[in-house]
mmCIF file of C-alpha atoms in Angstrom:
data_model
loop_
_atom_site.group_PDB
_atom_site.id
_atom_site.type_symbol
_atom_site.label_atom_id
_atom_site.label_comp_id
_atom_site.label_asym_id
_atom_site.label_seq_id
_atom_site.Cartn_x
_atom_site.Cartn_y
_atom_site.Cartn_z
ATOM 1 C CA MET A 1 78.980 62.179 -5.380
ATOM 2 C CA ASP A 2 81.737 59.887 -6.624
ATOM 3 C CA ASP A 3 80.899 56.361 -5.443
ATOM 4 C CA ARG A 4 84.410 55.672 -4.216
ATOM 5 C CA ILE A 5 84.322 58.803 -2.059
ATOM 6 C CA SER A 6 80.955 57.734 -0.653
ATOM 7 C CA GLN A 7 82.351 54.303 0.276
ATOM 8 C CA ALA A 8 85.254 56.008 2.036
ATOM 9 C CA GLY A 9 82.662 57.865 4.066
ATOM 10 C CA VAL A 10 80.832 54.628 4.850
ATOM 11 C CA TRP A 11 84.074 53.087 6.129
ATOM 12 C CA TRP A 12 84.966 55.937 8.473
ATOM 13 C CA SER A 13 81.448 57.009 9.500
ATOM 14 C CA ASP A 14 79.298 53.864 9.540
ATOM 15 C CA ILE A 15 81.537 50.864 10.269
ATOM 16 C CA THR A 16 81.969 50.187 13.985
ATOM 17 C CA GLY A 17 85.756 49.931 14.311
ATOM 18 C CA PRO A 18 86.826 52.914 12.191
ATOM 19 C CA ARG A 19 84.005 55.059 13.562
ATOM 20 C CA SER A 20 85.053 54.269 17.143
ATOM 21 C CA MET A 21 88.553 55.548 16.343
ATOM 22 C CA ILE A 22 87.142 58.918 15.329
ATOM 23 C CA GLU A 23 84.920 59.058 18.403
ATOM 24 C CA ILE A 24 87.748 58.140 20.790
ATOM 25 C CA LEU A 25 90.033 60.686 19.150
ATOM 26 C CA THR A 26 87.455 63.435 19.625
ATOM 27 C CA GLU A 27 86.710 62.429 23.207
ATOM 28 C CA THR A 28 90.430 62.467 24.001
ATOM 29 C CA LEU A 29 90.818 65.977 22.614
ATOM 30 C CA SER A 30 87.820 67.125 24.647
ATOM 31 C CA ASP A 31 89.662 65.851 27.751
ATOM 32 C CA LEU A 32 92.507 68.266 26.829
ATOM 33 C CA ARG A 33 94.834 65.466 25.825
ATOM 34 C CA SER A 34 96.657 65.196 22.540
ATOM 35 C CA VAL A 35 96.548 62.087 20.365
ATOM 36 C CA ARG A 36 99.093 59.850 18.707
ATOM 37 C CA LEU A 37 97.362 58.057 15.849
ATOM 38 C CA GLU A 38 99.110 54.873 14.710
ATOM 39 C CA LEU A 39 97.953 53.806 11.250
ATOM 40 C CA PRO A 40 98.934 51.059 8.807
ATOM 41 C CA VAL A 41 101.141 52.144 5.923
ATOM 42 C CA ASP A 42 98.274 51.658 3.485
ATOM 43 C CA CYS A 43 95.554 53.089 5.686
ATOM 44 C CA PRO A 44 92.341 53.248 3.639
ATOM 45 C CA TRP A 45 91.225 56.722 2.631
ATOM 46 C CA PRO A 46 93.267 58.758 5.154
ATOM 47 C CA ALA A 47 91.965 62.067 3.768
ATOM 48 C CA GLU A 48 88.403 60.956 4.472
ATOM 49 C CA MET A 49 89.460 59.927 7.995
ATOM 50 C CA ARG A 50 90.668 63.485 8.654
ATOM 51 C CA SER A 51 87.492 64.962 7.178
ATOM 52 C CA CYS A 52 85.333 62.765 9.406
ATOM 53 C CA ALA A 53 87.428 63.718 12.434
ATOM 54 C CA GLU A 54 87.031 67.403 11.595
ATOM 55 C CA ALA A 55 83.264 67.008 11.254
ATOM 56 C CA CYS A 56 83.119 65.191 14.581
ATOM 57 C CA ILE A 57 85.164 67.930 16.281
ATOM 58 C CA ARG A 58 82.811 70.614 14.961
ATOM 59 C CA ASN A 59 79.664 68.761 15.995
ATOM 60 C CA GLY A 60 80.189 68.546 19.717
ATOM 61 C CA TYR A 61 82.428 67.583 22.626
ATOM 62 C CA GLY A 62 82.995 71.257 23.447
ATOM 63 C CA LEU A 63 85.407 71.617 20.529
ATOM 64 C CA GLU A 64 83.143 73.488 18.139
ATOM 65 C CA ASP A 65 85.341 76.612 18.075
ATOM 66 C CA LEU A 66 88.488 74.734 17.061
ATOM 67 C CA SER A 67 89.759 74.511 13.500
ATOM 68 C CA LEU A 68 91.809 71.659 12.087
ATOM 69 C CA GLU A 69 95.245 72.560 10.704
ATOM 70 C CA ILE A 70 96.678 69.638 8.749
ATOM 71 C CA VAL A 71 100.432 69.913 8.248
ATOM 72 C CA GLY A 72 102.909 67.690 6.456
ATOM 73 C CA ASN A 73 106.685 67.824 6.157
ATOM 74 C CA ALA A 74 106.785 69.615 9.493
ATOM 75 C CA GLY A 75 110.311 68.458 10.284
ATOM 76 C CA ASN A 76 111.862 67.375 13.568
ATOM 77 C CA GLU A 77 111.739 70.744 15.395
ATOM 78 C CA PRO A 78 108.140 71.340 16.472
ATOM 79 C CA LEU A 79 108.805 74.638 18.242
ATOM 80 C CA ASP A 80 110.582 76.164 15.256
ATOM 81 C CA TYR A 81 107.831 75.009 12.920
ATOM 82 C CA LEU A 82 104.995 76.355 15.094
ATOM 83 C CA LEU A 83 106.649 79.746 15.530
ATOM 84 C CA GLU A 84 107.401 80.037 11.824
ATOM 85 C CA ARG A 85 103.994 78.870 10.661
ATOM 86 C CA PHE A 86 101.587 80.321 13.213
ATOM 87 C CA ALA A 87 103.234 83.006 15.383
ATOM 88 C CA ARG A 88 102.985 86.736 14.720
ATOM 89 C CA SER A 89 106.248 88.142 13.401
ATOM 90 C CA ASP A 90 107.008 90.058 16.624
ATOM 91 C CA ASP A 91 106.373 86.985 18.762
ATOM 92 C CA ARG A 92 108.589 84.931 16.486
ATOM 93 C CA ARG A 93 111.460 87.435 16.750
ATOM 94 C CA ASN A 94 111.117 87.931 20.513
ATOM 95 C CA TYR A 95 111.379 84.260 21.448
ATOM 96 C CA ARG A 96 114.569 83.297 23.341
ATOM 97 C CA SER A 97 115.967 79.875 24.044
ATOM 98 C CA SER A 98 115.846 80.624 27.783
ATOM 99 C CA PHE A 99 112.038 80.784 27.629
ATOM 100 C CA ASP A 100 109.850 77.802 28.434
ATOM 101 C CA PRO A 101 108.535 76.899 24.958
ATOM 102 C CA GLN A 102 105.077 75.793 25.972
ATOM 103 C CA THR A 103 104.470 78.702 28.308
ATOM 104 C CA TYR A 104 105.523 81.068 25.532
ATOM 105 C CA LEU A 105 103.257 79.430 22.963
ATOM 106 C CA ARG A 106 100.251 79.568 25.251
ATOM 107 C CA GLY A 107 100.968 83.094 26.448
ATOM 108 C CA HIS A 108 101.219 84.415 22.894
ATOM 109 C CA GLU A 109 98.283 82.332 21.619
ATOM 110 C CA VAL A 110 100.381 80.828 18.832
ATOM 111 C CA ILE A 111 98.072 77.884 18.232
ATOM 112 C CA LYS A 112 94.958 79.300 19.864
ATOM 113 C CA GLY A 113 91.775 77.673 18.582
ATOM 114 C CA LYS A 114 93.638 75.077 16.520
ATOM 115 C CA VAL A 115 94.059 71.329 16.424
ATOM 116 C CA ILE A 116 97.476 70.854 14.847
ATOM 117 C CA TRP A 117 97.232 67.580 12.904
ATOM 118 C CA VAL A 118 100.757 66.527 11.967
ATOM 119 C CA ILE A 119 101.231 63.894 9.268
ATOM 120 C CA ALA A 120 104.622 62.493 10.304
ATOM 121 C CA ASN A 121 106.423 60.605 7.552
ATOM 122 C CA THR A 122 109.532 59.427 9.413
ATOM 123 C CA VAL A 123 110.289 57.875 12.765
ATOM 124 C CA ASP A 124 112.315 60.949 13.834
ATOM 125 C CA GLU A 125 109.507 63.299 12.872
ATOM 126 C CA ALA A 126 106.857 61.207 14.615
ATOM 127 C CA THR A 127 108.992 60.888 17.747
ATOM 128 C CA ALA A 128 109.815 64.605 17.946
ATOM 129 C CA TRP A 129 106.208 65.732 17.582
ATOM 130 C CA SER A 130 104.861 63.038 19.900
ATOM 131 C CA ASP A 131 107.316 64.053 22.586
ATOM 132 C CA PHE A 132 106.425 67.729 22.157
ATOM 133 C CA ALA A 133 102.673 67.023 22.268
ATOM 134 C CA SER A 134 103.063 64.811 25.336
ATOM 135 C CA ARG A 135 104.420 67.834 27.241
ATOM 136 C CA TRP A 136 101.676 70.189 26.081
ATOM 137 C CA LYS A 137 99.342 71.111 28.963
ATOM 138 C CA PRO A 138 96.526 73.349 27.763
ATOM 139 C CA ASN A 139 94.340 75.156 30.262
ATOM 140 C CA SER A 140 91.407 74.865 27.869
ATOM 141 C CA ALA A 141 90.756 73.446 24.422
ATOM 142 C CA THR A 142 91.192 76.896 22.904
ATOM 143 C CA ASP A 143 94.889 76.841 23.893
ATOM 144 C CA GLY A 144 95.296 74.293 21.073
ATOM 145 C CA LEU A 145 95.780 70.546 20.826
ATOM 146 C CA PHE A 146 97.782 68.074 18.744
ATOM 147 C CA VAL A 147 97.129 64.962 16.697
ATOM 148 C CA ILE A 148 100.244 63.133 15.491
ATOM 149 C CA GLU A 149 99.410 60.774 12.627
ATOM 150 C CA SER A 150 102.073 58.233 11.765
ATOM 151 C CA SER A 151 102.487 54.832 10.198
ATOM 152 C CA CYS A 152 105.901 54.485 11.819
ATOM 153 C CA GLU A 153 106.708 52.158 14.678
ATOM 154 C CA ILE A 154 107.821 54.568 17.377
ATOM 155 C CA ALA A 155 108.549 54.129 21.052
ATOM 156 C CA ARG A 156 105.763 55.524 23.170
ATOM 157 C CA SER A 157 106.826 58.551 25.150
ATOM 158 C CA ALA A 158 107.106 58.214 28.898
ATOM 159 C CA HIS A 159 104.825 61.212 29.163
ATOM 160 C CA GLU A 160 101.913 59.131 27.918
ATOM 161 C CA THR A 161 101.651 57.582 31.362
ATOM 162 C CA ALA A 162 101.188 61.077 32.789
ATOM 163 C CA GLY A 163 98.028 61.403 30.724
ATOM 164 C CA GLN A 164 99.039 64.207 28.344
ATOM 165 C CA ILE A 165 98.860 62.103 25.174
ATOM 166 C CA ARG A 166 96.915 59.033 24.190
ATOM 167 C CA THR A 167 97.809 56.477 21.554
ATOM 168 C CA ILE A 168 95.006 55.213 19.327
ATOM 169 C CA ASP A 169 96.112 52.184 17.353
ATOM 170 C CA TYR A 170 94.232 51.344 14.144
ATOM 171 C CA ALA A 171 95.194 47.666 14.324
ATOM 172 C CA SER A 172 93.627 47.174 17.750
ATOM 173 C CA ARG A 173 90.458 49.126 16.904
ATOM 174 C CA VAL A 174 89.650 47.866 13.418
ATOM 175 C CA SER A 175 88.834 44.172 13.604
ATOM 176 C CA ASP A 176 88.203 41.501 10.991
ATOM 177 C CA TYR A 177 84.528 41.949 11.799
ATOM 178 C CA SER A 178 84.668 45.565 10.614
ATOM 179 C CA VAL A 179 86.265 44.438 7.348
ATOM 180 C CA SER A 180 83.666 41.690 6.834
ATOM 181 C CA LEU A 181 80.829 44.092 7.577
ATOM 182 C CA PHE A 182 82.109 46.592 5.023
ATOM 183 C CA ASN A 183 82.652 43.953 2.344
ATOM 184 C CA GLY A 184 79.198 42.552 2.999
ATOM 185 C CA GLY A 185 77.785 45.984 2.264
ATOM 186 C CA LEU A 186 79.811 46.222 -0.947
ATOM 187 C CA SER A 187 78.583 42.814 -2.091
ATOM 188 C CA ASP A 188 74.980 43.712 -1.371
ATOM 189 C CA MET A 189 75.177 47.134 -3.040
ATOM 190 C CA ARG A 190 76.990 46.012 -6.180
ATOM 191 C CA SER A 191 75.115 42.801 -6.881
ATOM 192 C CA ASP A 192 72.486 42.637 -9.580
ATOM 193 C CA ARG A 193 68.920 42.885 -8.418
ATOM 194 C CA GLY A 194 67.607 39.465 -7.475
ATOM 195 C CA THR A 195 71.021 38.022 -6.574
ATOM 196 C CA HIS A 196 70.579 35.284 -3.982
ATOM 197 C CA ALA A 197 71.817 35.955 -0.449
ATOM 198 C CA ARG A 198 74.165 32.960 -0.593
ATOM 199 C CA LYS A 199 75.985 34.366 -3.610
ATOM 200 C CA LYS A 200 76.259 37.764 -1.940
ATOM 201 C CA ARG A 201 77.786 36.062 1.083
ATOM 202 C CA TYR A 202 80.294 34.238 -1.125
ATOM 203 C CA GLN A 203 81.262 37.478 -2.880
ATOM 204 C CA ALA A 204 81.796 39.212 0.477
ATOM 205 C CA ALA A 205 83.876 36.321 1.820
ATOM 206 C CA LEU A 206 85.992 36.340 -1.342
ATOM 207 C CA LEU A 207 86.677 40.078 -0.992
ATOM 208 C CA THR A 208 87.556 39.636 2.682
ATOM 209 C CA HIS A 209 89.875 36.649 2.329
ATOM 210 C CA VAL A 210 91.639 37.847 -0.816
ATOM 211 C CA CYS A 211 92.189 41.469 0.246
ATOM 212 C CA GLU A 212 92.417 40.865 3.980
ATOM 213 C CA ARG A 213 92.377 44.286 5.718
ATOM 214 C CA ASP A 214 92.873 46.543 2.711
ATOM 215 C CA VAL A 215 89.282 47.629 2.162
ATOM 216 C CA GLU A 216 90.360 50.199 -0.407
ATOM 217 C CA VAL A 217 91.453 47.362 -2.703
ATOM 218 C CA SER A 218 88.342 45.319 -1.934
ATOM 219 C CA GLU A 219 86.218 48.349 -2.792
ATOM 220 C CA ALA A 220 87.961 48.640 -6.161
ATOM 221 C CA LEU A 221 87.454 44.937 -6.830
ATOM 222 C CA SER A 222 83.777 45.191 -5.906
ATOM 223 C CA GLU A 223 83.309 47.562 -8.848
ATOM 224 C CA ARG A 224 83.992 44.568 -11.116
ATOM 225 C CA LEU A 225 82.360 42.002 -8.861
ATOM 226 C CA GLU A 226 81.150 39.527 -11.483
ATOM 227 C CA GLU A 227 84.561 39.397 -13.114
ATOM 228 C CA PHE A 228 86.235 39.018 -9.717
ATOM 229 C CA VAL A 229 84.241 35.945 -8.717
ATOM 230 C CA ARG A 230 84.755 34.354 -12.147
ATOM 231 C CA GLU A 231 88.416 35.240 -12.739
ATOM 232 C CA PRO A 232 89.983 36.611 -9.534
ATOM 233 C CA LEU A 233 93.486 36.910 -10.985
ATOM 234 C CA GLU A 234 92.395 38.961 -13.983
ATOM 235 C CA ALA A 235 90.363 41.318 -11.810
ATOM 236 C CA ILE A 236 93.243 41.769 -9.363
ATOM 237 C CA GLY A 237 95.558 42.626 -12.253
ATOM 238 C CA GLU A 238 93.154 45.288 -13.513
ATOM 239 C CA VAL A 239 92.756 46.794 -10.046
ATOM 240 C CA GLU A 240 96.515 46.821 -9.400
ATOM 241 C CA ALA A 241 96.890 49.315 -12.241
ATOM 242 C CA LEU A 242 94.610 51.750 -10.381
ATOM 243 C CA PHE A 243 97.004 52.079 -7.431
ATOM 244 C CA ASP A 244 100.472 53.560 -7.333
ATOM 245 C CA SER A 245 103.363 51.115 -7.334
ATOM 246 C CA GLY A 246 104.080 51.720 -3.660
ATOM 247 C CA HIS A 247 100.656 50.649 -2.452
ATOM 248 C CA GLY A 248 101.108 47.428 -0.521
ATOM 249 C CA SER A 249 104.848 47.242 -1.218
ATOM 250 C CA SER A 250 105.827 47.318 2.466
ATOM 251 C CA ASP A 251 103.845 44.134 3.171
ATOM 252 C CA GLU A 252 104.847 40.902 1.464
ATOM 253 C CA SER A 253 101.425 39.409 2.189
ATOM 254 C CA HIS A 254 99.491 42.323 0.670
ATOM 255 C CA ILE A 255 97.299 41.175 -2.201
ATOM 256 C CA LEU A 256 98.828 43.613 -4.714
ATOM 257 C CA THR A 257 102.342 42.532 -3.727
ATOM 258 C CA LEU A 258 101.346 38.892 -4.186
ATOM 259 C CA TRP A 259 100.027 39.643 -7.662
ATOM 260 C CA ARG A 260 103.092 41.691 -8.655
ATOM 261 C CA ARG A 261 105.406 38.880 -7.568
ATOM 262 C CA GLY A 262 103.376 36.167 -9.249
ATOM 263 C CA ARG A 263 102.530 34.342 -6.029
ATOM 264 C CA ILE A 264 99.509 32.684 -7.568
ATOM 265 C CA GLU A 265 99.422 29.787 -5.095
ATOM 266 C CA GLU A 266 98.881 32.139 -2.149
ATOM 267 C CA ILE A 267 96.119 34.017 -3.971
ATOM 268 C CA GLU A 268 94.433 30.719 -4.810
ATOM 269 C CA ARG A 269 94.786 29.672 -1.170
ATOM 270 C CA ARG A 270 92.812 32.758 -0.182
ATOM 271 C CA VAL A 271 90.117 31.942 -2.744
ATOM 272 C CA TRP A 272 90.018 28.442 -1.270
ATOM 273 C CA ALA A 273 89.669 29.868 2.266
ATOM 274 C CA ALA A 274 86.601 31.829 1.170
ATOM 275 C CA GLN A 275 85.133 28.648 -0.290
ATOM 276 C CA VAL A 276 85.783 26.776 2.953
ATOM 277 C CA GLU A 277 83.826 29.446 4.816
ATOM 278 C CA VAL A 278 80.802 29.579 2.513
ATOM 279 C CA LEU A 279 80.697 26.449 0.357
ATOM 280 C CA PHE A 280 81.741 23.733 2.783
ATOM 281 C CA PRO A 281 78.710 24.194 5.080
ATOM 282 C CA LEU A 282 76.491 24.398 2.002
ATOM 283 C CA ILE A 283 77.849 21.107 0.664
ATOM 284 C CA GLU A 284 77.144 19.444 4.000
ATOM 285 C CA THR A 285 73.599 20.834 4.098
ATOM 286 C CA LEU A 286 72.891 19.574 0.586
ATOM 287 C CA ARG A 287 74.422 16.156 1.378
ATOM 288 C CA LEU A 288 72.135 15.738 4.379
ATOM 289 C CA SER A 289 69.152 16.760 2.266
ATOM 290 C CA ILE A 290 70.018 14.113 -0.339
ATOM 291 C CA VAL A 291 70.499 11.234 2.103
ATOM 292 C CA GLU A 292 67.252 12.197 3.825
ATOM 293 C CA ASP A 293 65.503 12.126 0.455
ATOM 294 C CA LEU A 294 67.015 8.696 -0.235
ATOM 295 C CA THR A 295 66.387 7.242 3.235
ATOM 296 C CA ASP A 296 64.148 4.424 2.025
ATOM 297 C CA LYS A 297 66.715 3.328 -0.565
ATOM 298 C CA LEU A 298 69.735 3.647 1.752
ATOM 299 C CA SER A 299 68.311 1.906 4.825
ATOM 300 C CA ASP A 300 68.992 -1.547 3.424
ATOM 301 C CA LEU A 301 72.507 -0.606 2.286
ATOM 302 C CA LEU A 302 74.074 0.380 5.614
ATOM 303 C CA ASP A 303 75.781 -3.028 5.902
ATOM 304 C CA ASP A 304 77.204 -2.948 2.389
ATOM 305 C CA GLU A 305 80.922 -3.730 2.350
ATOM 306 C CA GLY A 306 81.604 -0.722 0.167
ATOM 307 C CA LEU A 307 80.300 1.777 2.701
ATOM 308 C CA HIS A 308 83.431 2.695 4.588
ATOM 309 C CA ASN A 309 84.189 6.202 5.806
ATOM 310 C CA HIS A 310 87.896 6.219 6.639
ATOM 311 C CA GLY A 311 87.758 2.567 7.601
ATOM 312 C CA GLU A 312 84.476 2.762 9.529
ATOM 313 C CA ARG A 313 81.005 1.884 8.370
ATOM 314 C CA PRO A 314 78.339 4.551 8.825
ATOM 315 C CA SER A 315 76.105 3.841 11.795
ATOM 316 C CA CYS A 316 73.169 5.787 10.404
ATOM 317 C CA ILE A 317 71.884 7.261 7.175
ATOM 318 C CA GLU A 318 73.181 10.741 8.041
ATOM 319 C CA ASP A 319 76.768 9.430 8.158
ATOM 320 C CA ILE A 320 76.825 8.251 4.535
ATOM 321 C CA GLU A 321 79.335 10.387 2.672
ATOM 322 C CA LEU A 322 79.194 11.648 -0.890
ATOM 323 C CA GLY A 323 81.929 9.250 -2.008
ATOM 324 C CA SER A 324 79.819 6.362 -0.730
ATOM 325 C CA LEU A 325 76.811 7.585 -2.689
ATOM 326 C CA VAL A 326 78.936 7.742 -5.842
ATOM 327 C CA TYR A 327 80.202 4.197 -5.167
ATOM 328 C CA LEU A 328 76.662 2.843 -4.697
ATOM 329 C CA MET A 329 75.469 4.454 -7.922
ATOM 330 C CA ALA A 330 78.470 3.177 -9.879
ATOM 331 C CA ALA A 331 77.872 -0.340 -8.523
ATOM 332 C CA ASP A 332 74.201 -0.164 -9.545
ATOM 333 C CA LYS A 333 73.220 -0.615 -5.906
ATOM 334 C CA LEU A 334 71.532 2.770 -5.579
ATOM 335 C CA GLU A 335 69.008 4.186 -7.995
ATOM 336 C CA VAL A 336 68.484 7.877 -7.325
ATOM 337 C CA HIS A 337 65.288 9.736 -8.159
ATOM 338 C CA SER A 338 66.524 11.582 -11.241
ATOM 339 C CA ALA A 339 69.453 12.393 -13.485
ATOM 340 C CA ALA A 340 69.494 15.856 -11.908
ATOM 341 C CA GLN A 341 69.959 14.338 -8.454
ATOM 342 C CA LYS A 342 72.739 12.121 -9.753
ATOM 343 C CA ASN A 343 74.501 15.141 -11.256
ATOM 344 C CA GLU A 344 74.066 17.013 -7.982
ATOM 345 C CA ILE A 345 75.758 14.204 -6.057
ATOM 346 C CA HIS A 346 78.710 14.191 -8.447
ATOM 347 C CA LEU A 347 79.000 17.973 -8.255
ATOM 348 C CA LEU A 348 78.962 17.955 -4.453
ATOM 349 C CA ARG A 349 81.571 15.240 -4.305
ATOM 350 C CA SER A 350 83.848 17.049 -6.774
ATOM 351 C CA CYS A 351 83.575 20.328 -4.861
ATOM 352 C CA ARG A 352 84.103 18.668 -1.517
ATOM 353 C CA ASN A 353 87.185 16.820 -2.753
ATOM 354 C CA ASN A 354 88.671 20.039 -4.120
ATOM 355 C CA ILE A 355 88.086 21.893 -0.881
ATOM 356 C CA ALA A 356 89.315 18.988 1.250
ATOM 357 C CA HIS A 357 92.569 18.932 -0.746
ATOM 358 C CA ARG A 358 93.032 22.728 -0.546
ATOM 359 C CA ARG A 359 92.188 23.330 -4.170
ATOM 360 C CA PRO A 360 89.776 26.123 -5.095
ATOM 361 C CA CYS A 361 86.739 24.978 -7.019
ATOM 362 C CA PRO A 362 86.358 26.400 -10.538
ATOM 363 C CA TRP A 363 83.776 29.138 -10.881
ATOM 364 C CA GLU A 364 81.493 26.968 -13.034
ATOM 365 C CA ASP A 365 81.143 24.492 -10.154
ATOM 366 C CA VAL A 366 80.782 27.249 -7.569
ATOM 367 C CA GLN A 367 78.031 28.843 -9.618
ATOM 368 C CA ARG A 368 76.137 25.563 -9.951
ATOM 369 C CA LEU A 369 76.535 24.914 -6.252
ATOM 370 C CA LEU A 370 75.209 28.330 -5.301
ATOM 371 C CA GLU A 371 72.253 27.843 -7.649
ATOM 372 C CA LEU A 372 71.344 24.638 -5.812
ATOM 373 C CA ALA A 373 70.934 26.679 -2.629
ATOM 374 C CA GLU A 374 68.449 29.128 -4.176
#
């Protein structure tokens, strides 16, 4: 199986938020209600979403006898489309405008045993089909049901309050946690054997912050994970060529749009945000380990005039900052245990200063820092 297809399946079948959408959709259909599915413009792997929904429909909820009919370019006249596409020729010819459309469709079994899944590409199309589906009152699931998939912002029909149609909104169901969970799996799966957990966490955070909610782009970047952590901009440029030019174009903050428009500062800000999440706590942990190791040497230096943290002297060993350690070493007042420890202090201070001033640390420093945590 193609790995990208398998990751699409993981997203829609195994990750909590996306999976719950499929489950809620199926439960709603089993309650004889149609569904309006509101998706982002660049919804990840929509074909896989429909396949997972079809599998779920066939595996329970009393819907096993229904088949999924996916239709696109259905236009703004649902009745005309359904008669033309699904009705027998005699039933199509015998319909009159004086008839109640829904009674006629049910009576002549036009969509019997079908879930009509409409991919609506315009606001008018989405509105027309949503309104039609909201009036549909099946006596049983075999009368047929509707799913209206749309990325358009449309006004919710008044009939929704009557319970005939339910809106399932991707944005409210798929949380940042779902995205982080998926990217964590990508980082774990595509790391070399023996990669330390801290580096895997950094890779996952980088995918999450840089790509935000577009897991299809983060999946593509994870295929070149080592390059991405070393040279994010180069990797993003390579991945951009894999997508059509419209992907992400409707969102100015989308990572591919940022790259196309040369908004390097915003991309670097996202790299920095990932470093804040993963590296900043690590720096603090390593700082505390160093001052604890140097407790005997630092105890007599707490009153030194040079030890000021933003105008205040540290009250205990744990409060001594990295800049103060560098000052004490430069003034020959502190002799650390080894050259390696001295280099570690300088590295930590450099990384902390970069992060504190909203500058991403270079990969060479990040790599050294992650190695210290192993």
